PDB file of C-alpha atoms in Angstrom:
ATOM      1  CA  MET A 245     109.294  88.112 100.521  1.00 55.00           C
ATOM      2  CA  GLY A 246     105.704  88.893  99.647  1.00 63.00           C
ATOM      3  CA  GLY A 247     104.002  88.601  96.334  1.00 67.00           C
ATOM      4  CA  ALA A 248     101.740  90.832  94.298  1.00 70.00           C
ATOM      5  CA  ILE A 249      99.356  90.483  91.408  1.00 66.00           C
ATOM      6  CA  LEU A 250      98.047  92.902  88.841  1.00 67.00           C
ATOM      7  CA  PHE A 251      94.269  93.239  89.027  1.00 60.00           C
ATOM      8  CA  ASP A 252      93.482  93.924  85.382  1.00 56.00           C
ATOM      9  CA  PHE A 253      90.648  91.583  84.487  1.00 56.00           C
ATOM     10  CA  GLY A 254      87.540  93.768  84.588  1.00 55.00           C
ATOM     11  CA  ILE A 255      85.504  93.107  81.493  1.00 52.00           C
ATOM     12  CA  ARG A 256      87.743  91.260  79.053  1.00 56.00           C
ATOM     13  CA  ASP A 257      87.091  90.634  75.387  1.00 62.00           C
ATOM     14  CA  ASN A 258      88.458  87.096  75.620  1.00 62.00           C
ATOM     15  CA  GLY A 259      88.320  84.167  78.006  1.00 64.00           C
ATOM     16  CA  ILE A 260      92.085  83.867  78.485  1.00 64.00           C
ATOM     17  CA  TYR A 261      93.261  84.152  82.070  1.00 65.00           C
ATOM     18  CA  PRO A 262      96.758  83.569  83.435  1.00 66.00           C
ATOM     19  CA  ASP A 263      97.452  79.989  84.438  1.00 74.00           C
ATOM     20  CA  LYS A 264     100.472  77.701  84.808  1.00 80.00           C
ATOM     21  CA  GLU A 265     100.773  77.168  81.048  1.00 83.00           C
ATOM     22  CA  LEU A 266     100.864  80.906  80.313  1.00 73.00           C
ATOM     23  CA  GLY A 267     103.400  81.339  83.130  1.00 75.00           C
ATOM     24  CA  ARG A 268     105.634  78.665  81.614  1.00 83.00           C
ATOM     25  CA  ALA A 269     105.300  80.242  78.180  1.00 81.00           C
ATOM     26  CA  ALA A 270     106.305  83.639  79.613  1.00 76.00           C
ATOM     27  CA  VAL A 271     109.414  82.181  81.268  1.00 80.00           C
ATOM     28  CA  GLY A 272     110.273  80.320  78.052  1.00 84.00           C
ATOM     29  CA  GLY A 273     109.907  83.524  76.031  1.00 80.00           C
ATOM     30  CA  ALA A 274     112.202  85.589  78.271  1.00 80.00           C
ATOM     31  CA  ARG A 275     115.447  86.748  76.656  1.00 83.00           C
ATOM     32  CA  PRO A 276     118.548  88.078  78.454  1.00 85.00           C
ATOM     33  CA  GLY A 277     119.013  91.838  78.141  1.00 79.00           C
ATOM     34  CA  ARG A 278     115.497  92.377  76.789  1.00 77.00           C
ATOM     35  CA  PHE A 279     112.590  93.978  78.664  1.00 80.00           C
ATOM     36  CA  PRO A 280     109.649  94.626  76.334  1.00 81.00           C
ATOM     37  CA  LEU A 281     107.885  97.920  77.026  1.00 85.00           C
ATOM     38  CA  GLY A 282     104.208  98.793  76.782  1.00 83.00           C
ATOM     39  CA  PRO A 283     101.368  96.255  76.761  1.00 83.00           C
ATOM     40  CA  ARG A 284     103.629  93.220  77.011  1.00 81.00           C
ATOM     41  CA  GLY A 285     104.214  90.632  79.701  1.00 76.00           C
ATOM     42  CA  ALA A 286     102.634  91.634  82.988  1.00 78.00           C
ATOM     43  CA  GLY A 287     101.355  94.835  81.373  1.00 81.00           C
ATOM     44  CA  ARG A 288      99.356  93.087  78.634  1.00 78.00           C
ATOM     45  CA  SER A 289      95.905  94.248  79.840  1.00 81.00           C
ATOM     46  CA  SER A 290      96.824  97.214  82.018  1.00 86.00           C
ATOM     47  CA  LYS A 291      95.373 100.676  81.646  1.00 89.00           C
ATOM     48  CA  ALA A 292      95.888 104.256  82.805  1.00 91.00           C
ATOM     49  CA  GLY A 293      92.797 106.226  83.738  1.00 90.00           C
ATOM     50  CA  HIS A 294      89.355 104.861  84.490  1.00 86.00           C
ATOM     51  CA  GLY A 295      85.904 104.560  82.997  1.00 82.00           C
ATOM     52  CA  GLU A 296      85.592 105.954  79.478  1.00 84.00           C
ATOM     53  CA  GLY A 297      88.918 107.767  79.946  1.00 85.00           C
ATOM     54  CA  ALA A 298      90.973 104.565  80.351  1.00 89.00           C
ATOM     55  CA  GLU A 299      93.710 103.959  77.774  1.00 91.00           C
ATOM     56  CA  LEU A 300      96.120 101.087  77.260  1.00 89.00           C
ATOM     57  CA  ALA A 301      99.268 101.320  79.390  1.00 92.00           C
ATOM     58  CA  GLY A 302     101.742  98.525  80.192  1.00 92.00           C
ATOM     59  CA  GLN A 303     105.166  97.884  81.631  1.00 93.00           C
ATOM     60  CA  GLY A 304     108.118 100.241  81.616  1.00 95.00           C
ATOM     61  CA  GLY A 305     111.719 100.338  82.716  1.00 95.00           C
ATOM     62  CA  ALA A 306     114.560 102.826  83.137  1.00 97.00           C
ATOM     63  CA  PHE A 307     118.206 102.813  84.240  1.00 96.00           C
ATOM     64  CA  ARG A 308     120.416 105.293  86.111  1.00 97.00           C
ATOM     65  CA  GLU A 309     124.060 105.178  87.117  1.00 97.00           C
ATOM     66  CA  ARG A 310     126.145 107.340  89.419  1.00 97.00           C
ATOM     67  CA  GLY A 311     129.730 106.277  89.918  1.00 96.00           C
ATOM     68  CA  PRO A 312     129.736 102.547  90.667  1.00 97.00           C
ATOM     69  CA  THR A 313     126.074 102.619  91.760  1.00 98.00           C
ATOM     70  CA  LYS A 314     123.467 101.330  89.343  1.00 98.00           C
ATOM     71  CA  VAL A 315     119.695 101.667  89.644  1.00 98.00           C
ATOM     72  CA  LEU A 316     117.032  99.873  87.621  1.00 97.00           C
ATOM     73  CA  ALA A 317     113.377 100.870  87.909  1.00 97.00           C
ATOM     74  CA  PHE A 318     110.570  98.674  86.596  1.00 96.00           C
ATOM     75  CA  VAL A 319     106.832  99.368  86.672  1.00 96.00           C
ATOM     76  CA  VAL A 320     103.571  97.927  85.425  1.00 94.00           C
ATOM     77  CA  VAL A 321     101.065 100.776  85.324  1.00 95.00           C
ATOM     78  CA  ASN A 322      97.442  99.753  85.864  1.00 92.00           C
ATOM     79  CA  ALA A 323      96.255 102.912  87.559  1.00 92.00           C
ATOM     80  CA  TYR A 324      93.015 104.686  88.381  1.00 91.00           C
ATOM     81  CA  GLY A 325      94.920 107.892  87.638  1.00 93.00           C
ATOM     82  CA  VAL A 326      96.410 109.140  84.392  1.00 95.00           C
ATOM     83  CA  ILE A 327     100.084 109.255  83.366  1.00 95.00           C
ATOM     84  CA  VAL A 328     101.614 112.743  83.475  1.00 95.00           C
ATOM     85  CA  ASP A 329     104.845 113.778  81.746  1.00 95.00           C
ATOM     86  CA  ARG A 330     107.551 116.029  83.176  1.00 95.00           C
ATOM     87  CA  ALA A 331     105.825 119.143  81.763  1.00 96.00           C
ATOM     88  CA  GLY A 332     102.623 118.301  83.663  1.00 93.00           C
ATOM     89  CA  ARG A 333     100.682 117.149  80.591  1.00 94.00           C
ATOM     90  CA  THR A 334      98.436 114.091  80.648  1.00 94.00           C
ATOM     91  CA  VAL A 335      99.951 111.647  78.152  1.00 94.00           C
ATOM     92  CA  ARG A 336      97.971 108.457  78.826  1.00 93.00           C
ATOM     93  CA  GLY A 337      94.410 108.158  80.091  1.00 92.00           C
ATOM     94  CA  ARG A 338      91.850 110.908  79.858  1.00 84.00           C
ATOM     95  CA  PRO A 339      90.108 112.703  82.668  1.00 70.00           C
ATOM     96  CA  THR A 340      86.559 111.378  82.830  1.00 64.00           C
ATOM     97  CA  GLY A 341      83.702 113.706  82.196  1.00 53.00           C
ATOM     98  CA  PRO A 342      81.145 114.387  79.495  1.00 47.00           C
ATOM     99  CA  VAL A 343      82.016 112.664  76.226  1.00 47.00           C
ATOM    100  CA  SER A 344      80.423 113.956  73.009  1.00 49.00           C
ATOM    101  CA  GLY A 345      77.893 115.935  75.013  1.00 51.00           C
ATOM    102  CA  ARG A 346      76.837 112.883  77.033  1.00 51.00           C
ATOM    103  CA  PRO A 347      77.249 112.511  80.779  1.00 51.00           C
ATOM    104  CA  PRO A 348      79.867 109.933  81.829  1.00 51.00           C
ATOM    105  CA  ARG A 349      78.556 106.384  81.836  1.00 50.00           C
ATOM    106  CA  ALA A 350      78.412 104.656  85.201  1.00 51.00           C
ATOM    107  CA  MET A 351      80.828 101.743  85.315  1.00 50.00           C
ATOM    108  CA  PRO A 352      79.045  98.381  85.641  1.00 48.00           C
ATOM    109  CA  TYR A 353      81.655  97.186  88.158  1.00 48.00           C
ATOM    110  CA  PRO A 354      83.971  98.915  90.626  1.00 56.00           C
ATOM    111  CA  SER A 355      87.313  99.969  89.174  1.00 61.00           C
ATOM    112  CA  TYR A 356      90.171  98.045  90.755  1.00 74.00           C
ATOM    113  CA  ASN A 357      93.727  98.891  89.821  1.00 86.00           C
ATOM    114  CA  THR A 358      97.233  97.920  90.820  1.00 87.00           C
ATOM    115  CA  THR A 359     100.502  99.581  89.859  1.00 93.00           C
ATOM    116  CA  LEU A 360     103.442  97.285  90.592  1.00 93.00           C
ATOM    117  CA  SER A 361     106.920  98.768  90.856  1.00 95.00           C
ATOM    118  CA  LEU A 362     110.396  97.455  91.571  1.00 96.00           C
ATOM    119  CA  VAL A 363     113.709  99.216  92.146  1.00 98.00           C
ATOM    120  CA  VAL A 364     116.935  97.206  92.016  1.00 97.00           C
ATOM    121  CA  THR A 365     120.296  98.697  92.969  1.00 98.00           C
ATOM    122  CA  ASN A 366     123.779  97.313  93.507  1.00 98.00           C
ATOM    123  CA  GLN A 367     124.399  99.845  96.329  1.00 97.00           C
ATOM    124  CA  ARG A 368     124.855  98.246  99.770  1.00 97.00           C
ATOM    125  CA  LEU A 369     121.875  99.153 101.946  1.00 97.00           C
ATOM    126  CA  ASP A 370     120.695  97.801 105.275  1.00 96.00           C
ATOM    127  CA  HIS A 371     117.041  96.904 105.864  1.00 95.00           C
ATOM    128  CA  PHE A 372     116.173 100.371 107.212  1.00 96.00           C
ATOM    129  CA  GLN A 373     117.828 102.122 104.252  1.00 96.00           C
ATOM    130  CA  LEU A 374     116.042  99.858 101.766  1.00 96.00           C
ATOM    131  CA  ARG A 375     112.684 100.744 103.313  1.00 96.00           C
ATOM    132  CA  SER A 376     113.552 104.449 103.406  1.00 96.00           C
ATOM    133  CA  VAL A 377     114.574 104.607  99.733  1.00 97.00           C
ATOM    134  CA  GLY A 378     111.588 102.458  98.730  1.00 96.00           C
ATOM    135  CA  ARG A 379     109.158 104.811 100.505  1.00 96.00           C
ATOM    136  CA  GLN A 380     110.810 107.813  98.876  1.00 97.00           C
ATOM    137  CA  VAL A 381     110.474 106.279  95.398  1.00 97.00           C
ATOM    138  CA  HIS A 382     106.889 105.148  95.934  1.00 96.00           C
ATOM    139  CA  ALA A 383     105.810 108.570  97.210  1.00 96.00           C
ATOM    140  CA  SER A 384     107.510 110.227  94.217  1.00 96.00           C
ATOM    141  CA  MET A 385     105.400 108.186  91.796  1.00 96.00           C
ATOM    142  CA  ALA A 386     102.552 110.641  92.443  1.00 95.00           C
ATOM    143  CA  ARG A 387     104.366 112.991  90.055  1.00 96.00           C
ATOM    144  CA  GLY A 388     103.925 110.579  87.140  1.00 96.00           C
ATOM    145  CA  ILE A 389     100.540 109.050  88.021  1.00 96.00           C
ATOM    146  CA  GLN A 390      97.776 111.406  89.080  1.00 94.00           C
ATOM    147  CA  PRO A 391      95.983 110.644  91.265  1.00 93.00           C
ATOM    148  CA  PHE A 392      98.209 107.969  92.798  1.00 93.00           C
ATOM    149  CA  HIS A 393      97.033 105.689  95.630  1.00 88.00           C
ATOM    150  CA  ALA A 394      93.389 106.465  94.941  1.00 86.00           C
ATOM    151  CA  ARG A 395      90.746 104.511  96.830  1.00 83.00           C
ATOM    152  CA  TRP A 396      90.597 101.929  94.029  1.00 83.00           C
ATOM    153  CA  ASP A 397      94.357 101.399  93.730  1.00 86.00           C
ATOM    154  CA  GLY A 398      96.286  98.573  95.379  1.00 84.00           C
ATOM    155  CA  ASP A 399      99.783  99.829  94.576  1.00 90.00           C
ATOM    156  CA  VAL A 400     102.966  98.153  95.778  1.00 91.00           C
ATOM    157  CA  ASN A 401     106.693  98.864  95.449  1.00 94.00           C
ATOM    158  CA  TYR A 402     109.611  96.501  96.049  1.00 95.00           C
ATOM    159  CA  MET A 403     113.134  97.743  96.806  1.00 96.00           C
ATOM    160  CA  VAL A 404     116.016  95.284  96.315  1.00 97.00           C
ATOM    161  CA  SER A 405     119.786  95.544  96.655  1.00 97.00           C
ATOM    162  CA  THR A 406     122.336  93.103  95.294  1.00 97.00           C
ATOM    163  CA  GLN A 407     124.760  94.496  97.954  1.00 97.00           C
ATOM    164  CA  GLU A 408     127.673  94.704  95.508  1.00 97.00           C
ATOM    165  CA  VAL A 409     129.092  98.215  96.010  1.00 97.00           C
ATOM    166  CA  ALA A 410     129.574 100.655  98.874  1.00 95.00           C
ATOM    167  CA  ASN A 411     129.529 104.059  97.206  1.00 95.00           C
ATOM    168  CA  THR A 412     130.279 106.484 100.070  1.00 93.00           C
ATOM    169  CA  ASP A 413     129.704 109.450  97.716  1.00 93.00           C
ATOM    170  CA  LEU A 414     126.004 108.556  97.444  1.00 94.00           C
ATOM    171  CA  ASP A 415     123.837 108.871 100.565  1.00 94.00           C
ATOM    172  CA  GLU A 416     120.444 107.146 100.743  1.00 94.00           C
ATOM    173  CA  VAL A 417     118.394 110.307 100.098  1.00 96.00           C
ATOM    174  CA  THR A 418     120.365 111.093  96.936  1.00 97.00           C
ATOM    175  CA  LEU A 419     120.040 107.448  95.901  1.00 97.00           C
ATOM    176  CA  GLY A 420     116.282 107.850  96.423  1.00 97.00           C
ATOM    177  CA  GLU A 421     116.273 110.912  94.159  1.00 97.00           C
ATOM    178  CA  LEU A 422     118.162 108.983  91.477  1.00 98.00           C
ATOM    179  CA  ALA A 423     115.778 106.011  91.772  1.00 98.00           C
ATOM    180  CA  SER A 424     112.717 108.312  91.787  1.00 97.00           C
ATOM    181  CA  ASP A 425     113.899 109.967  88.590  1.00 97.00           C
ATOM    182  CA  ALA A 426     114.360 106.540  86.984  1.00 98.00           C
ATOM    183  CA  MET A 427     110.889 105.471  88.138  1.00 97.00           C
ATOM    184  CA  TRP A 428     109.252 108.489  86.483  1.00 97.00           C
ATOM    185  CA  ASP A 429     110.991 107.566  83.217  1.00 97.00           C
ATOM    186  CA  ALA A 430     109.834 103.957  83.675  1.00 97.00           C
ATOM    187  CA  ILE A 431     106.248 105.190  84.082  1.00 97.00           C
ATOM    188  CA  LEU A 432     106.596 107.273  80.905  1.00 96.00           C
ATOM    189  CA  ALA A 433     107.991 104.233  79.052  1.00 95.00           C
ATOM    190  CA  SER A 434     105.011 102.072  80.059  1.00 94.00           C
ATOM    191  CA  TYR A 435     102.581 103.108  77.349  1.00 89.00           C
ATOM    192  CA  PRO A 436     102.764 102.467  73.616  1.00 74.00           C
ATOM    193  CA  PRO A 437     103.758 105.490  71.517  1.00 73.00           C
ATOM    194  CA  GLY A 438     101.271 107.155  69.227  1.00 62.00           C
TER     195      GLY A 438
END
């Protein structure tokens, strides 16, 4: 199993960086059945958009169920692109361009971004099926984050099965559609309202 980190430091307004103590505090603060949305946990400093158009994003989650099969989608959005809703409207992050009649300001450092995503299902899947569904979900994320996988993004998706149920009424492509739908809702749940 590999690991991933969220590259969200950039220019920070404080000197606090994750360390062992903050990690221990996060584990100690975890509560069963609770997944805080928005700029919490891993999504504390994440953003959608870039340059002057960047806006606070965070972590999101969504759930789907079909018969005995359950799907959980989790995401931490820290994207170069903006978040787009199901009607095609930008809902977090602003396209960069002239602001108040001024040309866009050049960023003093390159923009590095990472969107981390995880799909967990109880459906029995072999290694090939896990990879296939994972690719399908990750490709579908381009609907909710535009652009997705830009040059300055280091996006990663993990696909996990607890191997608990064998739902013969649900093939892997349909499972991928279900998980992709959940992931879009997770993306939309990642930013604070208002």
